[in-house]
Coordinates of N, CA, C and O in Angstrom, one line a residue:
X1 N -19.3 23.7 -202.9 CA -20.7 23.7 -203.0 C -21.3 24.1 -201.7 O -21.0 23.5 -200.7
X2 N -22.1 25.0 -201.7 CA -22.8 25.5 -200.4 C -24.1 26.1 -200.8 O -24.5 26.3 -201.9
X3 N -24.8 26.4 -199.7 CA -26.1 27.1 -199.9 C -26.2 28.2 -198.9 O -25.5 28.2 -197.9
X4 N -27.0 29.2 -199.2 CA -27.2 30.3 -198.3 C -28.3 30.1 -197.4 O -29.4 29.7 -197.8
X5 N -28.1 30.2 -196.1 CA -29.2 30.1 -195.1 C -29.8 31.5 -194.9 O -29.0 32.4 -194.6
X6 N -31.1 31.6 -195.0 CA -31.7 32.9 -195.0 C -31.9 33.4 -193.5 O -31.8 34.5 -193.2
X7 N -32.0 32.4 -192.6 CA -32.3 32.8 -191.2 C -32.0 31.6 -190.3 O -32.3 30.5 -190.6
X8 N -31.3 31.9 -189.2 CA -31.1 30.9 -188.2 C -31.0 31.6 -186.8 O -30.5 32.7 -186.7
X9 N -31.6 31.0 -185.8 CA -31.6 31.6 -184.5 C -30.4 31.1 -183.7 O -30.3 29.9 -183.6
X10 N -29.7 32.0 -183.1 CA -28.5 31.6 -182.3 C -28.6 32.4 -181.0 O -28.9 33.7 -181.1
X11 N -28.4 31.8 -179.9 CA -28.4 32.6 -178.6 C -27.4 33.7 -178.7 O -26.3 33.5 -179.2
X12 N -27.8 34.8 -178.2 CA -26.9 36.0 -178.3 C -25.5 35.8 -177.7 O -24.6 36.2 -178.3
X13 N -25.4 35.1 -176.6 CA -24.1 34.9 -176.0 C -23.2 34.0 -176.9 O -22.0 34.2 -177.0
X14 N -23.8 33.1 -177.5 CA -23.1 32.2 -178.5 C -22.6 33.0 -179.7 O -21.5 32.9 -180.2
X15 N -23.5 33.9 -180.2 CA -23.2 34.7 -181.3 C -22.0 35.6 -181.0 O -21.1 35.8 -181.8
X16 N -22.0 36.2 -179.8 CA -20.9 37.1 -179.4 C -19.6 36.4 -179.3 O -18.6 36.8 -179.7
X17 N -19.7 35.2 -178.7 CA -18.4 34.4 -178.6 C -17.9 33.9 -179.9 O -16.7 33.9 -180.2
X18 N -18.9 33.6 -180.9 CA -18.5 33.3 -182.2 C -17.8 34.4 -182.9 O -16.8 34.2 -183.6
X19 N -18.3 35.6 -182.8 CA -17.7 36.8 -183.4 C -16.3 37.0 -182.8 O -15.4 37.3 -183.5
X20 N -16.2 36.9 -181.5 CA -14.9 37.1 -180.9 C -13.9 36.0 -181.4 O -12.7 36.4 -181.7
X21 N -14.3 34.8 -181.5 CA -13.4 33.7 -182.0 C -13.0 34.0 -183.4 O -11.9 33.8 -183.8
X22 N -14.0 34.5 -184.2 CA -13.7 34.8 -185.6 C -12.6 35.8 -185.7 O -11.7 35.7 -186.5
X23 N -12.6 36.9 -184.9 CA -11.6 37.9 -184.9 C -10.2 37.3 -184.4 O -9.2 37.6 -185.0
X24 N -10.3 36.5 -183.3 CA -9.1 36.0 -182.7 C -8.3 35.1 -183.7 O -7.1 35.1 -183.8
X25 N -9.1 34.2 -184.4 CA -8.5 33.2 -185.3 C -8.4 33.7 -186.7 O -7.9 33.0 -187.6
X26 N -8.9 34.9 -187.0 CA -8.9 35.5 -188.3 C -9.6 34.5 -189.3 O -9.0 34.3 -190.4
X27 N -10.7 34.0 -188.9 CA -11.5 33.1 -189.8 C -12.8 33.7 -190.0 O -13.4 34.2 -189.0
X28 N -13.4 33.5 -191.1 CA -14.8 34.0 -191.3 C -15.8 33.2 -190.5 O -15.5 32.0 -190.2
X29 N -16.9 33.8 -190.1 CA -17.9 33.1 -189.4 C -18.4 31.8 -190.1 O -18.6 30.8 -189.4
X30 N -18.5 31.9 -191.4 CA -19.0 30.7 -192.1 C -18.0 29.5 -191.9 O -18.5 28.4 -191.7
X31 N -16.8 29.8 -191.9 CA -15.8 28.7 -191.7 C -15.9 28.1 -190.3 O -15.9 26.9 -190.2
X32 N -16.0 29.0 -189.3 CA -16.1 28.5 -188.0 C -17.4 27.7 -187.8 O -17.4 26.6 -187.1
X33 N -18.5 28.1 -188.4 CA -19.8 27.4 -188.3 C -19.6 26.0 -189.0 O -20.1 25.0 -188.4
X34 N -19.1 26.0 -190.2 CA -18.9 24.7 -190.9 C -18.0 23.8 -190.1 O -18.3 22.6 -190.0
X35 N -16.9 24.2 -189.5 CA -16.0 23.4 -188.8 C -16.8 22.8 -187.5 O -16.6 21.6 -187.2
X36 N -17.5 23.6 -186.9 CA -18.2 23.2 -185.7 C -19.3 22.2 -186.0 O -19.4 21.1 -185.3
X37 N -20.0 22.4 -187.1 CA -21.1 21.5 -187.5 C -20.5 20.1 -188.0 O -21.0 19.1 -187.7
X38 N -19.4 20.2 -188.7 CA -18.7 19.0 -189.1 C -18.3 18.1 -187.9 O -18.4 16.9 -187.9
X39 N -17.7 18.8 -187.0 CA -17.2 18.1 -185.8 C -18.4 17.5 -185.0 O -18.3 16.3 -184.6
X40 N -19.4 18.2 -184.8 CA -20.6 17.8 -184.1 C -21.2 16.5 -184.8 O -21.5 15.5 -184.2
X41 N -21.4 16.6 -186.1 CA -22.0 15.5 -186.9 C -21.1 14.3 -186.9 O -21.6 13.2 -186.8
X42 N -19.8 14.5 -186.9 CA -18.8 13.3 -186.9 C -18.9 12.7 -185.5 O -19.0 11.4 -185.4
X43 N -19.0 13.4 -184.4 CA -19.1 12.9 -183.1 C -20.5 12.1 -183.0 O -20.5 11.0 -182.4
X44 N -21.5 12.7 -183.5 CA -22.8 12.0 -183.4 C -22.8 10.7 -184.1 O -23.3 9.7 -183.6
X45 N -22.3 10.7 -185.4 CA -22.3 9.4 -186.1 C -21.3 8.4 -185.5 O -21.6 7.2 -185.5
X46 N -20.2 8.9 -184.9 CA -19.3 8.0 -184.2 C -20.0 7.4 -182.9 O -19.8 6.2 -182.7
X47 N -20.8 8.2 -182.2 CA -21.5 7.7 -181.1 C -22.5 6.6 -181.5 O -22.7 5.6 -180.8
X48 N -23.2 6.9 -182.6 CA -24.2 6.0 -183.0 C -23.6 4.6 -183.4 O -24.1 3.6 -183.1
X49 N -22.4 4.7 -184.1 CA -21.7 3.4 -184.5 C -21.3 2.7 -183.2 O -21.5 1.4 -183.2
X50 N -20.8 3.4 -182.2 CA -20.3 2.7 -181.0 C -21.5 2.1 -180.3 O -21.5 1.0 -179.7
X51 N -22.6 2.8 -180.3 CA -23.8 2.4 -179.6 C -24.4 1.1 -180.3 O -24.8 0.2 -179.6
X52 N -24.3 1.0 -181.6 CA -24.8 -0.2 -182.3 C -23.9 -1.4 -181.9 O -24.4 -2.4 -181.7
X53 N -22.6 -1.2 -181.8 CA -21.7 -2.3 -181.4 C -22.0 -2.7 -180.0 O -22.1 -3.9 -179.7
X54 N -22.2 -1.7 -179.1 CA -22.5 -2.1 -177.7 C -23.8 -2.8 -177.6 O -24.0 -3.7 -176.7
X55 N -24.8 -2.5 -178.5 CA -26.1 -3.1 -178.4 C -26.2 -4.5 -179.1 O -27.2 -5.1 -179.0
X56 N -25.1 -4.9 -179.8 CA -25.2 -6.2 -180.4 C -25.2 -7.3 -179.3 O -24.4 -7.3 -178.4
X57 N -26.2 -8.2 -179.3 CA -26.3 -9.2 -178.3 C -25.2 -10.2 -178.3 O -24.6 -10.6 -177.3
X58 N -24.9 -10.7 -179.5 CA -23.9 -11.7 -179.7 C -23.2 -11.5 -181.1 O -23.9 -11.2 -182.1
X59 N -21.9 -11.7 -181.1 CA -21.2 -11.6 -182.4 C -20.7 -13.0 -182.7 O -20.4 -13.8 -181.9
X60 N -20.7 -13.3 -184.0 CA -20.2 -14.6 -184.5 C -18.9 -14.4 -185.2 O -18.9 -13.6 -186.1
X61 N -17.9 -15.1 -184.8 CA -16.6 -14.9 -185.4 C -16.3 -16.2 -186.2 O -15.2 -16.8 -186.1
X62 N -17.2 -16.6 -187.1 CA -17.0 -17.8 -187.9 C -17.1 -19.1 -187.2 O -16.4 -20.1 -187.6
X63 N -17.8 -19.2 -186.3 CA -18.0 -20.5 -185.6 C -18.8 -20.3 -184.3 O -20.0 -20.1 -184.3
X64 N -18.1 -20.3 -183.2 CA -18.7 -20.2 -181.9 C -19.1 -18.8 -181.6 O -18.3 -17.8 -181.8
X65 N -20.3 -18.5 -181.2 CA -20.7 -17.1 -180.8 C -19.9 -16.6 -179.7 O -19.5 -17.3 -178.8
X66 N -19.6 -15.3 -179.8 CA -18.8 -14.6 -178.7 C -19.7 -13.5 -178.2 O -20.2 -12.7 -178.9
X67 N -19.8 -13.4 -176.9 CA -20.6 -12.4 -176.2 C -19.8 -11.1 -176.1 O -18.6 -11.1 -176.2
X68 N -20.5 -10.1 -175.9 CA -19.9 -8.7 -175.7 C -19.0 -8.7 -174.5 O -17.9 -8.2 -174.5
X69 N -19.4 -9.4 -173.4 CA -18.7 -9.5 -172.2 C -17.3 -10.1 -172.5 O -16.3 -9.7 -171.9
X70 N -17.3 -11.2 -173.2 CA -16.0 -11.9 -173.6 C -15.1 -11.0 -174.3 O -13.9 -11.0 -174.1
X71 N -15.6 -10.2 -175.2 CA -14.8 -9.3 -176.1 C -14.1 -8.3 -175.2 O -13.0 -8.0 -175.3
X72 N -14.9 -7.7 -174.2 CA -14.4 -6.6 -173.4 C -13.9 -7.0 -172.1 O -13.6 -6.1 -171.2
X73 N -13.8 -8.3 -171.8 CA -13.4 -8.7 -170.4 C -12.1 -8.1 -169.9 O -11.9 -7.9 -168.7
X74 N -11.1 -7.9 -170.8 CA -9.8 -7.4 -170.3 C -9.6 -5.9 -170.4 O -8.6 -5.4 -170.3
X75 N -10.7 -5.2 -170.7 CA -10.6 -3.8 -170.9 C -11.1 -3.0 -169.6 O -12.1 -2.3 -169.7
X76 N -10.5 -3.2 -168.5 CA -11.0 -2.5 -167.3 C -10.0 -1.5 -166.9 O -9.0 -1.2 -167.1

């Protein structure tokens, strides 16, 4: 399932690099764009999830509250 984009602005140097990569990897431009967007969006959502965990003030593990510092104290 996909849709057709009628117009999108891409910097010329990026477009040229994308065309070169398309030829080198024998992949259509659409596939390269889809792969790049999927990777970008996955990274963004992963960063947001990590940020939410970092911003939690206190976690409760079924009893005594545990601070973020206590959880990460041995990770230096």
